[in-house]
Coordinates of C-alpha atoms and ligand atoms in Angstrom, one line a residue:
M8 CA -2.6 -6.6 18.7
T9 CA -6.1 -7.3 17.3
Q10 CA -6.7 -10.9 16.5
G11 CA -7.5 -12.1 13.0
A12 CA -7.1 -15.2 10.9
K13 CA -4.0 -17.3 11.3
R14 CA -2.0 -17.5 8.1
A15 CA 0.3 -20.3 7.2
L16 CA 3.0 -18.3 5.3
A17 CA 5.1 -21.4 4.7
H18 CA 2.4 -22.7 2.3
Y19 CA 3.5 -20.1 -0.2
H20 CA 6.5 -20.8 -2.5
R21 CA 7.8 -17.3 -3.2
I22 CA 7.0 -14.3 -1.0
V23 CA 7.8 -10.7 -1.7
I24 CA 7.9 -8.6 1.5
K25 CA 7.7 -4.8 1.1
I26 CA 8.9 -2.7 4.1
G27 CA 7.8 0.9 4.4
S28 CA 10.4 3.6 5.3
A29 CA 8.7 4.5 8.6
L30 CA 9.2 1.0 9.9
L31 CA 13.0 0.9 9.2
V32 CA 14.0 4.5 9.9
D33 CA 13.5 6.7 12.8
R34 CA 13.9 10.4 12.2
G35 CA 16.0 11.0 15.3
N36 CA 17.9 7.7 15.7
G37 CA 18.3 6.5 12.1
L38 CA 18.0 2.8 11.2
K39 CA 15.9 0.6 13.5
R40 CA 18.4 -2.2 13.7
D41 CA 16.7 -4.2 16.5
W42 CA 13.5 -4.3 14.5
L43 CA 15.3 -5.3 11.4
T44 CA 17.1 -8.1 13.3
R45 CA 13.8 -9.5 14.4
L46 CA 12.3 -9.3 10.9
C47 CA 15.3 -11.2 9.6
D48 CA 14.7 -13.9 12.2
D49 CA 11.2 -14.3 10.6
I50 CA 12.6 -14.3 7.1
A51 CA 15.2 -16.9 8.0
A52 CA 12.4 -19.1 9.6
L53 CA 10.5 -18.9 6.3
K54 CA 13.5 -19.8 4.2
E55 CA 14.2 -22.6 6.6
K56 CA 10.8 -24.0 5.6
G57 CA 11.7 -23.8 1.9
V58 CA 10.0 -20.5 1.0
E59 CA 11.9 -18.2 -1.4
V60 CA 11.9 -14.6 -0.1
L61 CA 12.5 -11.3 -1.8
V62 CA 12.5 -8.0 0.0
V63 CA 11.5 -4.6 -1.4
S64 CA 13.0 -2.2 1.1
S65 CA 12.2 1.5 1.3
G66 CA 14.1 3.8 3.5
A67 CA 17.0 5.1 1.4
V68 CA 15.7 8.6 1.3
A69 CA 14.6 8.6 4.9
L70 CA 17.9 7.2 6.2
G71 CA 19.9 9.5 4.0
R72 CA 18.2 12.5 5.3
T73 CA 18.9 11.5 8.9
V74 CA 22.6 11.0 8.1
L75 CA 22.8 14.3 6.1
H76 CA 20.7 16.2 8.6
T77 CA 18.6 17.7 5.8
H78 CA 15.9 20.2 6.6
P79 CA 12.6 18.7 7.8
G80 CA 10.4 20.0 4.9
A81 CA 9.7 18.4 1.6
L82 CA 12.9 17.7 -0.4
K83 CA 13.6 19.0 -3.9
L84 CA 14.3 16.2 -6.4
E85 CA 18.0 16.6 -6.3
E86 CA 18.0 16.7 -2.4
A87 CA 16.0 13.5 -2.3
Q88 CA 18.3 11.9 -4.8
A89 CA 21.4 12.8 -2.8
A90 CA 19.8 11.5 0.3
A91 CA 19.0 8.3 -1.4
A92 CA 22.6 8.0 -2.6
V93 CA 23.8 8.2 1.0
G94 CA 21.0 6.2 2.5
Q95 CA 21.0 3.3 0.1
I96 CA 24.5 2.3 1.1
G97 CA 23.5 2.2 4.7
L98 CA 20.3 0.3 3.9
A99 CA 22.0 -2.4 1.9
G100 CA 24.7 -2.7 4.5
A101 CA 22.1 -3.2 7.3
W102 CA 20.3 -5.9 5.3
T103 CA 23.5 -7.6 4.5
E104 CA 24.6 -7.7 8.2
A105 CA 21.2 -8.7 9.5
L106 CA 20.8 -11.6 7.1
K107 CA 24.4 -12.7 7.5
A108 CA 23.6 -13.5 11.1
H109 CA 21.5 -16.3 9.7
G110 CA 24.0 -17.3 7.1
I111 CA 21.9 -15.8 4.4
L112 CA 23.3 -13.8 1.5
A113 CA 21.7 -10.5 0.4
G114 CA 21.9 -9.2 -3.2
Q115 CA 21.1 -5.6 -4.1
I116 CA 18.8 -4.8 -7.1
L117 CA 18.0 -1.2 -7.9
L118 CA 15.3 -0.8 -10.6
T119 CA 13.9 2.1 -12.5
L120 CA 10.4 2.4 -14.0
Q121 CA 12.1 2.1 -17.4
N122 CA 13.6 -1.3 -16.4
T123 CA 10.2 -2.8 -15.8
E124 CA 8.3 -1.1 -18.7
E125 CA 10.7 -2.1 -21.4
R126 CA 10.2 -5.7 -22.2
R127 CA 13.8 -6.7 -22.7
Q128 CA 15.1 -4.9 -19.6
Y129 CA 12.2 -6.5 -17.7
L130 CA 13.3 -10.0 -18.8
N131 CA 16.9 -9.2 -17.9
A132 CA 16.0 -8.0 -14.4
R133 CA 13.9 -11.2 -14.0
A134 CA 16.8 -13.4 -15.0
T135 CA 19.1 -11.8 -12.5
I136 CA 16.6 -12.0 -9.6
R137 CA 15.9 -15.7 -10.5
Q138 CA 19.6 -16.4 -10.4
L139 CA 19.9 -14.8 -6.9
L140 CA 16.9 -16.9 -5.6
K141 CA 18.4 -20.0 -7.1
A142 CA 21.6 -19.3 -5.1
G143 CA 19.5 -19.1 -2.0
A144 CA 20.1 -15.3 -1.6
V145 CA 17.5 -12.8 -0.6
P146 CA 17.3 -10.0 -3.3
I147 CA 16.9 -6.6 -1.6
V148 CA 15.2 -4.4 -4.1
N149 CA 14.6 -0.6 -4.2
E150 CA 13.9 1.9 -6.8
N151 CA 17.1 3.5 -8.2
D152 CA 16.1 6.8 -6.7
T153 CA 19.4 8.5 -7.5
I154 CA 18.8 8.4 -11.2
A155 CA 15.0 8.2 -11.6
T156 CA 13.6 11.6 -12.6
S157 CA 10.2 12.7 -11.5
E158 CA 8.4 11.9 -14.8
I159 CA 9.6 8.4 -15.1
R160 CA 9.7 6.9 -11.6
Y161 CA 7.5 4.8 -9.4
G162 CA 7.9 7.1 -6.5
D163 CA 6.4 4.5 -4.2
N164 CA 7.6 1.0 -3.4
D165 CA 4.1 -0.5 -3.2
R166 CA 3.6 -0.7 -6.9
L167 CA 7.2 -1.5 -7.5
A168 CA 6.9 -4.4 -5.1
A169 CA 3.8 -5.6 -6.9
R170 CA 5.5 -5.4 -10.3
V171 CA 8.5 -7.3 -9.0
A172 CA 6.2 -9.9 -7.4
T173 CA 4.5 -10.6 -10.7
M174 CA 7.8 -10.4 -12.6
I175 CA 9.1 -13.4 -10.6
G176 CA 5.9 -15.3 -10.3
A177 CA 5.6 -14.8 -6.5
D178 CA 2.4 -16.3 -5.0
L179 CA 2.2 -13.8 -2.1
L180 CA 3.1 -10.1 -1.6
I181 CA 3.2 -8.8 1.9
L182 CA 3.1 -5.0 2.4
L183 CA 4.3 -4.2 5.9
S184 CA 3.1 -0.8 6.8
D185 CA 2.2 1.5 9.6
I186 CA -1.4 0.5 9.2
D187 CA -2.7 -3.1 9.8
G188 CA -4.9 -3.3 6.7
L189 CA -7.7 -1.8 4.7
Y190 CA -10.5 0.1 6.3
S191 CA -13.8 1.4 4.7
A192 CA -12.6 4.9 5.6
P193 CA -9.4 6.4 7.2
P194 CA -9.7 5.0 10.8
H195 CA -8.0 8.1 12.4
L196 CA -10.7 10.3 10.8
D197 CA -13.7 8.1 11.0
P198 CA -14.5 6.2 14.2
N199 CA -17.1 4.1 12.3
A200 CA -14.5 2.9 9.8
K201 CA -14.8 -0.9 9.3
F202 CA -11.8 -3.2 8.9
L203 CA -11.8 -5.4 5.9
A204 CA -10.1 -8.8 6.6
E205 CA -10.8 -10.5 3.3
I206 CA -11.0 -8.8 -0.1
P207 CA -12.0 -11.5 -2.7
V208 CA -11.8 -9.0 -5.6
I209 CA -10.8 -5.4 -5.9
T210 CA -13.9 -3.7 -7.0
P211 CA -14.4 0.0 -7.8
E212 CA -16.0 0.3 -4.3
I213 CA -12.8 -1.1 -2.7
E214 CA -10.7 1.4 -4.8
A215 CA -12.9 4.2 -3.5
M216 CA -12.1 3.3 0.1
A217 CA -8.4 4.1 -0.4
G218 CA -7.8 7.7 0.4
G219 CA -4.5 9.4 -0.5
A220 CA -3.0 9.4 3.0
A221 CA 0.8 9.1 3.2
S222 CA 3.0 9.6 6.2
E223 CA 5.9 12.0 6.4
L224 CA 8.6 9.4 5.7
S225 CA 6.9 7.3 3.1
R226 CA 5.5 8.0 -0.3
G227 CA 2.7 5.5 -0.7
G228 CA -0.7 5.7 1.0
M229 CA -3.6 3.3 0.8
H230 CA -4.2 4.3 -2.8
T231 CA -0.8 2.9 -4.0
K232 CA -1.4 -0.2 -2.0
I233 CA -4.7 -0.9 -3.8
E234 CA -3.0 -0.2 -7.1
A235 CA -0.4 -2.7 -6.0
G236 CA -3.2 -5.2 -5.2
K237 CA -4.6 -4.8 -8.6
I238 CA -1.3 -5.5 -10.3
A239 CA -0.6 -8.5 -8.0
T240 CA -4.0 -10.2 -7.9
T241 CA -4.6 -10.0 -11.6
A242 CA -1.4 -12.0 -12.1
G243 CA -2.4 -14.7 -9.6
C244 CA -0.4 -13.3 -6.6
A245 CA -2.3 -12.8 -3.3
M246 CA -1.5 -9.7 -1.3
I247 CA -1.5 -9.0 2.5
I248 CA -1.4 -5.6 4.1
A249 CA -0.2 -6.0 7.7
S250 CA 1.2 -3.9 10.4
G251 CA 5.0 -3.7 10.7
K252 CA 4.8 -1.6 13.9
I253 CA 5.6 -4.7 16.0
D254 CA 8.5 -7.0 16.5
H255 CA 8.5 -10.2 14.4
P256 CA 5.7 -8.9 12.1
L257 CA 5.7 -12.0 9.9
R258 CA 5.5 -14.4 12.8
A259 CA 2.6 -12.2 14.1
V260 CA 0.7 -12.6 10.8
E261 CA 1.2 -16.4 11.1
D262 CA -0.1 -16.2 14.7
G263 CA -3.2 -14.3 13.6
A264 CA -2.4 -10.6 14.0
R265 CA -5.1 -8.8 12.1
H266 CA -4.3 -8.1 8.5
S267 CA -6.1 -7.7 5.2
M268 CA -5.9 -10.5 2.6
F269 CA -6.5 -9.7 -1.1
H270 CA -7.2 -12.9 -2.9
A271 CA -5.4 -13.8 -6.1
S272 CA -7.5 -14.0 -9.2
H273 CA -8.8 -17.5 -10.0
M274 CA -8.0 -16.8 -13.7
P275 CA -4.5 -15.4 -13.6
V276 CA -3.2 -14.2 -17.0
N277 CA -0.1 -15.6 -18.5
A278 CA 3.4 -14.0 -18.0
R279 CA 3.3 -11.8 -21.1
K280 CA -0.2 -10.5 -20.3
T281 CA 0.9 -9.9 -16.7
W282 CA 3.6 -7.6 -18.1
I283 CA 1.0 -5.8 -20.3
A284 CA -1.6 -5.4 -17.4
G285 CA 1.1 -4.1 -15.0
Q286 CA 2.4 -1.3 -17.3
L287 CA 2.1 1.9 -15.3
L288 CA 2.1 4.4 -18.1
P289 CA -0.1 3.3 -21.1
A290 CA 0.9 5.4 -24.1
G291 CA -2.6 6.1 -25.2
T292 CA -6.3 5.5 -24.7
I293 CA -8.8 3.7 -26.9
H294 CA -12.5 4.5 -26.3
I295 CA -14.9 1.8 -27.3
D296 CA -18.6 1.3 -27.5
D297 CA -20.9 -1.0 -25.6
G298 CA -20.9 -3.7 -28.3
A299 CA -17.1 -3.8 -28.2
V300 CA -17.1 -4.0 -24.4
A301 CA -19.4 -7.0 -24.6
A302 CA -17.1 -8.6 -27.3
L303 CA -14.0 -8.1 -25.1
K304 CA -15.7 -9.7 -22.2
R305 CA -16.5 -12.7 -24.4
G306 CA -12.7 -13.0 -25.0
N307 CA -12.7 -11.5 -28.5
S308 CA -10.2 -9.1 -30.1
L309 CA -11.0 -5.4 -30.4
L310 CA -12.0 -4.5 -33.9
P311 CA -11.7 -1.0 -35.4
A312 CA -15.5 -0.9 -35.8
G313 CA -16.0 -0.8 -32.0
V314 CA -13.6 2.1 -31.5
S315 CA -15.2 5.5 -30.9
A316 CA -12.1 7.7 -30.2
V317 CA -8.4 7.4 -29.8
D318 CA -6.3 9.6 -27.5
G319 CA -2.5 10.0 -27.3
H320 CA 0.5 9.4 -29.5
F321 CA 1.6 5.8 -29.7
S322 CA 3.3 3.3 -32.0
R323 CA 2.2 -0.1 -33.0
G324 CA 3.1 -2.5 -30.2
D325 CA 2.7 0.2 -27.4
T326 CA 0.5 -0.5 -24.5
V327 CA -2.9 1.3 -24.6
A328 CA -5.7 1.6 -22.0
I329 CA -9.1 0.6 -23.3
V330 CA -12.0 2.5 -21.8
N331 CA -15.8 2.2 -22.0
R332 CA -18.1 5.1 -22.8
F333 CA -17.9 6.4 -19.2
G334 CA -14.1 6.6 -19.4
G335 CA -13.7 3.6 -17.0
E336 CA -10.7 1.4 -17.9
I337 CA -11.8 -2.2 -18.7
A338 CA -8.7 -3.6 -20.4
R339 CA -5.1 -3.0 -21.6
G340 CA -3.5 -4.2 -24.7
L341 CA -0.8 -3.8 -27.3
S342 CA -2.1 -1.6 -30.1
G343 CA -2.0 -3.2 -33.6
Y344 CA -1.8 0.3 -35.1
D345 CA 0.0 3.6 -34.7
S346 CA -2.2 6.3 -33.1
D347 CA -2.7 8.2 -36.4
E348 CA -3.8 5.1 -38.2
A349 CA -5.9 4.0 -35.3
R350 CA -7.7 7.4 -35.4
S351 CA -8.3 7.2 -39.1
I352 CA -9.9 3.8 -39.0
A353 CA -11.9 4.2 -35.7
G354 CA -15.5 3.1 -36.2
Q355 CA -14.7 1.5 -39.6
K356 CA -15.8 -2.0 -40.7
T357 CA -12.9 -4.2 -41.5
G358 CA -13.9 -4.2 -45.2
G359 CA -13.4 -0.4 -45.6
I360 CA -10.0 -0.1 -44.0
E361 CA -7.8 -0.9 -46.9
A362 CA -9.2 2.0 -48.8
I363 CA -8.4 4.4 -45.9
L364 CA -4.9 3.0 -45.1
G365 CA -3.8 2.0 -48.5
Y366 CA -2.9 -1.5 -47.4
P367 CA -4.9 -4.5 -46.2
A368 CA -6.2 -4.3 -42.7
R369 CA -4.7 -6.3 -39.9
A370 CA -7.3 -8.3 -38.2
A371 CA -7.7 -6.3 -35.0
M372 CA -7.0 -2.9 -33.4
V373 CA -5.9 -5.0 -30.4
H374 CA -5.6 -8.7 -30.8
R375 CA -7.0 -10.9 -28.0
D376 CA -3.6 -12.5 -27.4
D377 CA -2.3 -9.0 -26.6
L378 CA -5.2 -8.0 -24.5
V379 CA -6.0 -8.4 -20.8
M380 CA -9.1 -7.4 -18.9
T381 CA -8.3 -5.1 -16.0
L382 CA -11.7 -4.3 -14.6
H383 CA -13.1 -6.5 -11.9
E384 CA -16.7 -5.7 -11.5
T385 CA -19.5 -6.5 -9.1
A386 CA -23.0 -7.3 -10.1
G387 CA -24.3 -3.8 -9.3
N388 CA -21.6 -2.2 -11.4
K389 CA -21.8 -3.7 -14.8
D390 CA -20.8 -0.7 -16.8
G391 CA -17.6 -0.1 -14.9
T392 CA -18.6 3.4 -13.7
H393 CA -17.1 4.5 -10.5
A394 CA -20.2 5.1 -8.5
Ligands
LIG420 N1 12.4 4.3 -2.7 C1 12.1 5.2 -1.6 C2 13.2 5.1 -0.6 O1 13.9 4.1 -0.5 C3 10.9 4.8 -0.9 C4 9.6 4.9 -1.6 C5 8.4 4.6 -0.7 O2 8.3 5.2 0.4 O3 7.5 3.9 -1.1 O4 13.4 6.0 0.2

């Protein structure tokens, strides 16, 4: 175990812990119950100190395929869904048993992408999870793999965990993984890869370090972990990537096992903007000119005059990505116009809009109350290009 900074986890109020499939499930032997038992010792110790804990547990598909003895290759969607149906029961049962040993109740929450993208369902899920936390239970969350179809699913629990963390206002997200943190390059391929212990802000350079590597049993690689980091830190939630390949992995982080810490933004956005920024599938893209980029950075609304092009089909109120002239995303927001209207008034001064639309213009293409900046740039990267 390489030594790093000690981390007082009990200083956080609400922690989401995401467990990768490969940590919980062994291809040959199924569920790793001893490891889970020790992890639950750590969770109980945190709860004892007053920390609220929520778990996002992967492993349904991996466990289901060991039980069903499915072929070792990549699974078709329906095979993976059947495996998840079998595995999820075992997984939930194992968590229930392991937490019960500490007198802690588990509550199962299965979410789909739709549940977190649609505002009313999102608020509903949040209320249920809050209720469970209030009752002292540990919510055990997974994607509802049995019904999620390929186009509308997370597919990886890294981003799901970040979305859940921001949904419930957690102040720390811990991704337990088969790697102990972020490296400047994949360490198994590049002997000169440098370990990054502290990441104050996720810059385009940091994003570029995350290759696509995923192991056989899990879906997410470093790429989805960095995406998770962006969702979490923007909302004021710090994120740790740490190795789960040891017993008592949370205690190990407290004792200084090496890990990467992504700092929470100092200017977290409010709850509604958190929901906007964390949307995984913006319905369209609005391209804007340099003047509008500068205006947005000053905290202004996006006016039609600064819009150079509009892509996609969306309705008023849908989330759109706002990109600069290099195509780099700088913000997200709720569109004030349908896509057809938006296209017809792109580049127009406010005064000329009524003549085009046939009704008086609304103030903004995207109002500043519905807009959140998503690009965190460094001094050398002012235009948001990905060098
Ligand atoms: N939801 C998937 C499962 O339980 C795991 C997704 C992931 O590996 O991130 O099998």
